[in-house]
Amino acid sequence: MNSKIPKDLIERAYQGKSTKEDALLLLEVPPFELFKFADELRSLAVGDTVTYVMNRNINFTSRCLGTCGFCAFRTNNGKVLSIEEIMEKVREAEKANATEVCIQGGLLPDVGLDFYQGIVEAIKAEFPEMHIHSFSPMEVYHAAHISGISVSEALRRLKRSGLDTMPGTAAEILSDRVREIICPLKIKTGEWIEVVRQAHSAGIPTTATMMYGHVETPEERIDHMLIIRDIQKETGGITEFVPLPFMPYNNPIGEKMIREGRYATPGLEDLKTYAISRILFHGHVDNIQASWVKLGKKFAQFALHCGVNDLGGTLMEESISKSAGACHGEMITAEELEWMIHGAGRVPKERTTLYREVNELASGNSRGMSGCRVSE
């Protein structure tokens, strides 16, 4: 094959040393050559296994002090679920064989860390084996501030209460220029980084996300990924990277974009973002996840040939993307996820939150899994 990708760039990628300049150059190569290269690195990192997790999303309130211009979920008078109402949802998740609950909510003016600890402790008291993957860096930062304690102390208390892992959300784009436009009251880049580093120090692994396709530049997307890579090189605490295309509906940032003739990211741009993610993170973060909620089921299948090796969770409910215009559903069965994965020519594998093996597939088969960096 007469590759348009320079040999020295390929060598750096295999060594886990891709640069910002490499990534910018790769954006200019023919798309399917880029996808093929990312797919080769995916095969090296994790083989042909594609994973998913049996989980449930629980958003405990849509009320929020925030003013994020991309949010279509926030309301001023939304209900706040009680701990018992949250527990009812956890019980439903347990009955559906979920191994994880992912709990997040808006920023409340008078709710400190005790509320979050109460949720975690109630779940662990009734379901000690349920993995609690909850509370964004922004939520932890806010709760610590309300409670008058340091972020590191807040994380230690959450860990003692039973918090297992945290979603690396609220990252958006890790550029203060971008954040000043889309979420001026949200934690700054350096503060997000510090919360994540402190979480890893407290023994709480995290994911890492990137919400792209609004006001950021290609350079800022790449800088974002390199920041995540630097954190991983330091701590090893990131389990997966999740690129999330911005949904430009029912929110101020999106409405402004549409008035200017700009819409949701083109599909080709999404696939290139997944491919660049795989290349930049090779040797550092093995797991690249595609959101079937945002991409749709068929397009998520195609992403499996562009560097992606994980399709996320069954969810059971999803409010945030739906409120911003996503129309691909709120839940999916394990059987359908496995059907999608088989249809893409890959091997399905149910996983835990930390990419450990779960004994049985919904289809009754059991296979090995690779690609996990964070141990339980």
Short mmCIF file of C-alpha atoms in Angstrom, two decimals:
data_model
loop_
_atom_site.label_atom_id
_atom_site.label_comp_id
_atom_site.label_asym_id
_atom_site.label_seq_id
_atom_site.Cartn_x
_atom_site.Cartn_y
_atom_site.Cartn_z
CA MET A 1 0.00 0.00 0.00
CA ASN A 2 1.33 3.43 -0.93
CA SER A 3 0.54 5.15 2.37
CA LYS A 4 0.13 8.90 2.60
CA ILE A 5 1.00 8.66 6.30
CA PRO A 6 4.73 9.36 6.83
CA LYS A 7 6.73 6.43 8.18
CA ASP A 8 8.16 8.43 11.06
CA LEU A 9 4.64 9.38 12.15
CA ILE A 10 3.59 5.73 12.04
CA GLU A 11 6.59 4.77 14.14
CA ARG A 12 5.83 7.42 16.76
CA ALA A 13 2.24 6.21 16.96
CA TYR A 14 3.31 2.62 17.56
CA GLN A 15 5.62 3.87 20.32
CA GLY A 16 2.84 5.89 21.96
CA LYS A 17 4.60 9.16 21.16
CA SER A 18 2.31 10.83 18.62
CA THR A 19 2.57 14.63 18.66
CA LYS A 20 0.12 17.46 18.11
CA GLU A 21 1.72 18.03 14.70
CA ASP A 22 1.19 14.35 13.86
CA ALA A 23 -2.49 14.58 14.73
CA LEU A 24 -3.00 17.71 12.64
CA LEU A 25 -1.31 16.03 9.68
CA LEU A 26 -3.47 12.92 10.09
CA LEU A 27 -6.60 15.05 9.78
CA GLU A 28 -5.52 15.78 6.19
CA VAL A 29 -4.90 12.21 5.01
CA PRO A 30 -7.65 10.32 3.11
CA PRO A 31 -10.25 9.33 5.72
CA PHE A 32 -10.29 5.61 5.07
CA GLU A 33 -6.52 5.44 5.29
CA LEU A 34 -6.76 7.16 8.67
CA PHE A 35 -9.47 4.73 9.78
CA LYS A 36 -7.40 1.73 8.70
CA PHE A 37 -4.39 2.95 10.68
CA ALA A 38 -6.51 3.53 13.79
CA ASP A 39 -8.09 0.10 13.37
CA GLU A 40 -4.65 -1.53 13.24
CA LEU A 41 -3.71 0.15 16.52
CA ARG A 42 -7.03 -0.92 18.04
CA SER A 43 -6.27 -4.52 17.08
CA LEU A 44 -2.85 -4.30 18.71
CA ALA A 45 -4.25 -2.80 21.91
CA VAL A 46 -7.36 -4.89 22.54
CA GLY A 47 -7.79 -7.43 19.74
CA ASP A 48 -11.21 -8.01 18.19
CA THR A 49 -13.17 -7.87 21.44
CA VAL A 50 -15.78 -5.11 21.72
CA THR A 51 -17.07 -4.50 25.21
CA TYR A 52 -20.18 -3.12 26.85
CA VAL A 53 -21.41 -2.74 30.43
CA MET A 54 -24.79 -3.50 31.99
CA ASN A 55 -25.58 -0.24 33.72
CA ARG A 56 -28.22 2.31 34.64
CA ASN A 57 -28.03 6.08 34.41
CA ILE A 58 -29.70 7.97 37.25
CA ASN A 59 -29.96 11.76 37.02
CA PHE A 60 -31.15 12.82 40.48
CA THR A 61 -32.10 16.38 39.50
CA SER A 62 -32.26 18.75 36.56
CA ARG A 63 -32.07 21.78 38.86
CA CYS A 64 -28.71 23.48 38.52
CA LEU A 65 -26.90 26.69 39.43
CA GLY A 66 -24.88 26.41 36.24
CA THR A 67 -25.22 28.55 33.13
CA CYS A 68 -23.66 26.19 30.59
CA GLY A 69 -24.68 27.35 27.13
CA PHE A 70 -24.68 23.81 25.72
CA CYS A 71 -27.10 22.34 28.27
CA ALA A 72 -30.70 21.53 27.38
CA PHE A 73 -31.29 19.52 30.57
CA ARG A 74 -31.13 22.26 33.25
CA THR A 75 -34.32 23.67 34.76
CA ASN A 76 -34.87 26.13 37.60
CA ASN A 77 -37.56 24.14 39.38
CA GLY A 78 -36.79 20.50 38.64
CA LYS A 79 -37.46 17.78 41.18
CA VAL A 80 -34.65 16.45 43.37
CA LEU A 81 -34.94 12.70 43.87
CA SER A 82 -34.87 11.51 47.47
CA ILE A 83 -32.44 8.79 48.45
CA GLU A 84 -35.35 6.34 48.57
CA GLU A 85 -36.38 7.30 45.02
CA ILE A 86 -32.79 6.80 43.88
CA MET A 87 -32.75 3.41 45.64
CA GLU A 88 -35.90 2.34 43.77
CA LYS A 89 -34.04 2.95 40.52
CA VAL A 90 -31.02 1.02 41.83
CA ARG A 91 -33.29 -1.90 42.75
CA GLU A 92 -34.70 -1.90 39.23
CA ALA A 93 -31.15 -1.89 37.88
CA GLU A 94 -30.17 -4.83 40.06
CA LYS A 95 -33.20 -6.79 38.88
CA ALA A 96 -32.11 -6.11 35.29
CA ASN A 97 -28.65 -7.58 36.06
CA ALA A 98 -26.85 -4.23 35.95
CA THR A 99 -23.39 -4.25 37.49
CA GLU A 100 -23.05 -0.44 37.56
CA VAL A 101 -25.10 2.62 38.42
CA CYS A 102 -23.98 5.99 37.07
CA ILE A 103 -25.43 8.81 39.17
CA GLN A 104 -25.11 12.50 38.35
CA GLY A 105 -27.17 15.63 38.74
CA GLY A 106 -27.21 19.40 38.60
CA LEU A 107 -25.42 21.69 41.03
CA LEU A 108 -27.71 22.53 43.95
CA PRO A 109 -27.16 25.69 46.01
CA ASP A 110 -27.50 24.15 49.46
CA VAL A 111 -26.41 20.55 48.97
CA GLY A 112 -22.99 19.57 50.26
CA LEU A 113 -21.02 16.37 50.42
CA ASP A 114 -23.30 14.69 52.98
CA PHE A 115 -25.99 14.26 50.32
CA TYR A 116 -23.58 12.50 47.95
CA GLN A 117 -22.17 10.31 50.72
CA GLY A 118 -25.72 9.40 51.74
CA ILE A 119 -26.49 8.15 48.22
CA VAL A 120 -23.34 6.03 48.08
CA GLU A 121 -23.77 4.59 51.57
CA ALA A 122 -27.42 3.69 50.96
CA ILE A 123 -26.53 1.79 47.79
CA LYS A 124 -23.62 -0.07 49.35
CA ALA A 125 -25.71 -1.01 52.40
CA GLU A 126 -28.30 -2.77 50.24
CA PHE A 127 -26.18 -3.77 47.24
CA PRO A 128 -22.53 -4.06 48.34
CA GLU A 129 -21.50 -5.56 44.98
CA MET A 130 -23.07 -2.80 42.85
CA HIS A 131 -20.37 -0.65 41.27
CA ILE A 132 -21.00 3.05 41.91
CA HIS A 133 -19.67 5.15 39.03
CA SER A 134 -20.86 8.58 40.01
CA PHE A 135 -20.39 12.33 40.41
CA SER A 136 -18.48 14.46 37.93
CA PRO A 137 -15.38 16.49 38.84
CA MET A 138 -17.64 19.56 38.81
CA GLU A 139 -20.06 17.99 41.30
CA VAL A 140 -17.24 16.98 43.63
CA TYR A 141 -15.65 20.44 43.41
CA HIS A 142 -19.00 22.11 44.14
CA ALA A 143 -19.91 19.78 47.02
CA ALA A 144 -16.49 20.30 48.61
CA HIS A 145 -16.93 24.09 48.37
CA ILE A 146 -20.44 23.99 49.90
CA SER A 147 -19.13 21.77 52.72
CA GLY A 148 -16.10 23.96 53.39
CA ILE A 149 -13.56 21.20 52.83
CA SER A 150 -10.81 20.55 50.29
CA VAL A 151 -11.42 18.53 47.15
CA SER A 152 -8.92 15.92 48.33
CA GLU A 153 -10.79 15.51 51.63
CA ALA A 154 -14.12 15.27 49.79
CA LEU A 155 -12.73 12.51 47.60
CA ARG A 156 -11.32 10.62 50.58
CA ARG A 157 -14.73 10.74 52.27
CA LEU A 158 -16.53 9.57 49.12
CA LYS A 159 -14.05 6.72 48.76
CA ARG A 160 -14.63 5.66 52.38
CA SER A 161 -18.39 5.79 51.80
CA GLY A 162 -18.05 3.38 48.88
CA LEU A 163 -17.64 5.42 45.69
CA ASP A 164 -15.87 3.13 43.22
CA THR A 165 -15.17 5.29 40.16
CA MET A 166 -16.05 8.71 38.73
CA PRO A 167 -17.19 9.75 35.25
CA GLY A 168 -14.70 12.15 33.72
CA THR A 169 -17.47 14.42 32.52
CA ALA A 170 -17.63 18.24 32.83
CA ALA A 171 -14.43 18.22 30.76
CA GLU A 172 -16.13 19.60 27.64
CA ILE A 173 -13.00 21.03 25.96
CA LEU A 174 -10.04 21.58 28.28
CA SER A 175 -9.31 25.09 27.06
CA ASP A 176 -10.10 28.13 29.17
CA ARG A 177 -10.81 30.10 25.99
CA VAL A 178 -13.54 27.64 25.05
CA ARG A 179 -14.85 27.28 28.60
CA GLU A 180 -15.25 31.05 28.95
CA ILE A 181 -17.64 30.92 25.98
CA ILE A 182 -19.65 27.77 26.65
CA CYS A 183 -19.53 27.36 30.45
CA PRO A 184 -18.00 30.43 32.15
CA LEU A 185 -19.08 29.41 35.68
CA LYS A 186 -17.79 25.85 35.40
CA ILE A 187 -14.43 24.81 36.83
CA LYS A 188 -11.45 25.92 34.77
CA THR A 189 -9.14 23.56 32.92
CA GLY A 190 -6.56 23.43 35.70
CA GLU A 191 -9.23 22.78 38.34
CA TRP A 192 -10.72 19.90 36.34
CA ILE A 193 -7.26 18.38 35.95
CA GLU A 194 -6.58 18.71 39.67
CA VAL A 195 -9.86 17.06 40.71
CA VAL A 196 -9.12 14.11 38.42
CA ARG A 197 -5.54 13.81 39.68
CA GLN A 198 -6.78 13.95 43.27
CA ALA A 199 -9.39 11.28 42.51
CA HIS A 200 -6.72 8.95 41.19
CA SER A 201 -4.57 9.70 44.23
CA ALA A 202 -7.51 8.73 46.45
CA GLY A 203 -7.85 5.40 44.63
CA ILE A 204 -10.85 6.43 42.52
CA PRO A 205 -10.30 5.71 38.80
CA THR A 206 -12.12 7.90 36.28
CA THR A 207 -13.11 7.95 32.67
CA ALA A 208 -12.29 10.95 30.46
CA THR A 209 -14.62 12.65 28.00
CA MET A 210 -14.47 15.33 25.32
CA MET A 211 -17.55 17.19 24.11
CA TYR A 212 -16.63 18.50 20.68
CA GLY A 213 -18.26 20.21 17.72
CA HIS A 214 -19.19 23.67 19.00
CA VAL A 215 -16.73 26.61 19.28
CA GLU A 216 -13.42 24.77 19.63
CA THR A 217 -10.71 24.47 16.97
CA PRO A 218 -9.09 21.22 15.78
CA GLU A 219 -5.96 22.28 17.66
CA GLU A 220 -7.95 22.64 20.89
CA ARG A 221 -9.44 19.17 20.48
CA ILE A 222 -5.96 17.72 20.10
CA ASP A 223 -4.65 19.73 23.06
CA HIS A 224 -7.53 18.31 25.11
CA MET A 225 -6.54 14.74 24.24
CA LEU A 226 -2.90 15.43 25.02
CA ILE A 227 -3.86 16.83 28.44
CA ILE A 228 -5.74 13.60 29.15
CA ARG A 229 -2.75 11.58 27.93
CA ASP A 230 -0.43 13.50 30.24
CA ILE A 231 -2.70 12.77 33.22
CA GLN A 232 -2.71 9.09 32.30
CA LYS A 233 1.07 8.99 32.01
CA GLU A 234 1.27 10.43 35.52
CA THR A 235 -1.48 8.47 37.31
CA GLY A 236 -2.64 5.52 35.18
CA GLY A 237 -6.13 6.12 36.55
CA ILE A 238 -8.13 6.65 33.34
CA THR A 239 -10.13 3.63 32.19
CA GLU A 240 -11.50 4.92 28.88
CA PHE A 241 -11.77 7.95 26.61
CA VAL A 242 -15.21 8.95 25.35
CA PRO A 243 -15.54 11.53 22.55
CA LEU A 244 -19.04 13.03 22.67
CA PRO A 245 -20.36 15.00 19.68
CA PHE A 246 -22.21 18.15 20.73
CA MET A 247 -25.98 18.09 20.17
CA PRO A 248 -26.91 21.61 18.97
CA TYR A 249 -30.61 21.57 19.78
CA ASN A 250 -32.64 23.22 22.55
CA ASN A 251 -29.65 25.08 23.97
CA PRO A 252 -28.20 28.60 23.47
CA ILE A 253 -24.86 27.57 21.94
CA GLY A 254 -26.58 25.29 19.45
CA GLU A 255 -29.23 27.85 18.57
CA LYS A 256 -26.51 30.39 17.78
CA MET A 257 -24.68 27.83 15.63
CA ILE A 258 -27.82 27.04 13.66
CA ARG A 259 -28.52 30.72 13.05
CA GLU A 260 -25.00 30.90 11.59
CA GLY A 261 -25.64 27.89 9.36
CA ARG A 262 -23.69 25.36 11.44
CA TYR A 263 -25.20 22.12 12.67
CA ALA A 264 -24.16 18.87 14.35
CA THR A 265 -20.76 17.49 13.37
CA PRO A 266 -20.71 15.60 10.04
CA GLY A 267 -20.40 11.86 10.45
CA LEU A 268 -17.01 11.80 8.76
CA GLU A 269 -15.71 14.28 11.32
CA ASP A 270 -16.99 12.07 14.15
CA LEU A 271 -15.19 9.04 12.75
CA LYS A 272 -11.97 11.00 12.27
CA THR A 273 -12.21 12.14 15.90
CA TYR A 274 -12.46 8.53 17.09
CA ALA A 275 -9.53 7.54 14.88
CA ILE A 276 -7.32 10.39 16.10
CA SER A 277 -8.24 9.46 19.68
CA ARG A 278 -7.07 5.88 19.15
CA ILE A 279 -3.79 7.04 17.62
CA LEU A 280 -2.97 9.67 20.26
CA PHE A 281 -3.86 7.36 23.15
CA HIS A 282 -2.11 4.24 21.83
CA GLY A 283 -0.03 2.75 24.62
CA HIS A 284 -1.73 4.90 27.24
CA VAL A 285 -5.54 4.52 27.27
CA ASP A 286 -6.60 1.25 25.66
CA ASN A 287 -10.35 1.78 25.60
CA ILE A 288 -12.04 4.21 23.21
CA GLN A 289 -15.82 4.35 23.57
CA ALA A 290 -18.49 5.39 21.06
CA SER A 291 -21.84 6.63 22.35
CA TRP A 292 -24.64 4.78 20.55
CA VAL A 293 -27.05 7.34 22.06
CA LYS A 294 -25.37 10.20 20.22
CA LEU A 295 -24.19 8.41 17.05
CA GLY A 296 -27.05 6.02 16.53
CA LYS A 297 -26.69 2.25 16.51
CA LYS A 298 -25.63 1.73 12.90
CA PHE A 299 -23.10 4.54 12.88
CA ALA A 300 -21.68 3.30 16.19
CA GLN A 301 -21.09 -0.04 14.46
CA PHE A 302 -19.04 1.70 11.78
CA ALA A 303 -17.00 3.45 14.47
CA LEU A 304 -15.81 -0.01 15.53
CA HIS A 305 -13.69 0.04 12.36
CA CYS A 306 -12.21 3.46 13.17
CA GLY A 307 -10.44 2.71 16.44
CA VAL A 308 -13.36 2.19 18.81
CA ASN A 309 -13.54 -0.93 21.01
CA ASP A 310 -16.36 -0.17 23.46
CA LEU A 311 -20.03 0.74 23.05
CA GLY A 312 -20.75 1.93 26.58
CA GLY A 313 -23.76 0.76 28.50
CA THR A 314 -27.35 -0.39 28.39
CA LEU A 315 -28.27 2.83 30.31
CA MET A 316 -31.97 2.03 31.06
CA GLU A 317 -32.64 5.78 31.00
CA GLU A 318 -30.90 8.80 29.46
CA SER A 319 -32.05 12.39 29.87
CA ILE A 320 -29.24 14.75 28.96
CA SER A 321 -28.62 13.84 25.30
CA LYS A 322 -32.35 13.31 24.73
CA SER A 323 -33.13 16.84 25.93
CA ALA A 324 -30.55 18.21 23.45
CA GLY A 325 -32.08 16.44 20.47
CA ALA A 326 -30.66 12.90 20.48
CA CYS A 327 -33.24 10.54 19.00
CA HIS A 328 -31.59 7.12 19.21
CA GLY A 329 -33.26 5.89 22.40
CA GLU A 330 -32.59 5.74 26.13
CA MET A 331 -31.92 2.05 26.61
CA ILE A 332 -30.66 -0.98 24.76
CA THR A 333 -30.54 -4.64 25.72
CA ALA A 334 -27.36 -6.65 26.01
CA GLU A 335 -28.70 -8.92 23.28
CA GLU A 336 -29.05 -6.03 20.85
CA LEU A 337 -25.59 -4.69 21.69
CA GLU A 338 -24.14 -8.13 21.00
CA TRP A 339 -26.10 -8.29 17.73
CA MET A 340 -24.60 -4.94 16.71
CA ILE A 341 -21.09 -6.06 17.61
CA HIS A 342 -21.40 -9.37 15.76
CA GLY A 343 -22.78 -7.43 12.79
CA ALA A 344 -19.61 -5.36 12.73
CA GLY A 345 -17.52 -8.54 12.61
CA ARG A 346 -16.29 -8.28 16.18
CA VAL A 347 -16.49 -10.37 19.35
CA PRO A 348 -18.86 -9.06 22.06
CA LYS A 349 -17.88 -9.15 25.71
CA GLU A 350 -19.73 -7.87 28.74
CA ARG A 351 -17.35 -6.07 31.08
CA THR A 352 -17.27 -4.45 34.47
CA THR A 353 -16.77 -0.70 34.85
CA LEU A 354 -13.04 -1.30 35.24
CA TYR A 355 -12.89 -3.52 32.14
CA ARG A 356 -12.69 -6.74 34.11
CA GLU A 357 -14.41 -9.81 32.70
CA VAL A 358 -18.02 -10.71 33.44
CA ASN A 359 -18.55 -14.45 33.23
CA GLU A 360 -21.35 -14.78 30.73
CA LEU A 361 -22.54 -12.95 27.65
CA ALA A 362 -26.27 -12.49 27.24
CA SER A 363 -25.96 -14.99 24.37
CA GLY A 364 -24.43 -17.55 26.73
CA ASN A 365 -20.84 -17.44 25.46
CA SER A 366 -17.75 -16.57 27.50
CA ARG A 367 -14.53 -15.21 26.04
CA GLY A 368 -11.39 -13.54 27.31
CA MET A 369 -10.80 -9.81 27.33
CA SER A 370 -7.76 -7.60 27.07
CA GLY A 371 -6.95 -3.94 27.19
CA CYS A 372 -7.54 -3.05 30.85
CA ARG A 373 -5.00 -0.82 32.58
CA VAL A 374 -6.71 -0.09 35.89
CA SER A 375 -7.09 -2.91 38.38
CA GLU A 376 -9.84 -3.32 40.93
#
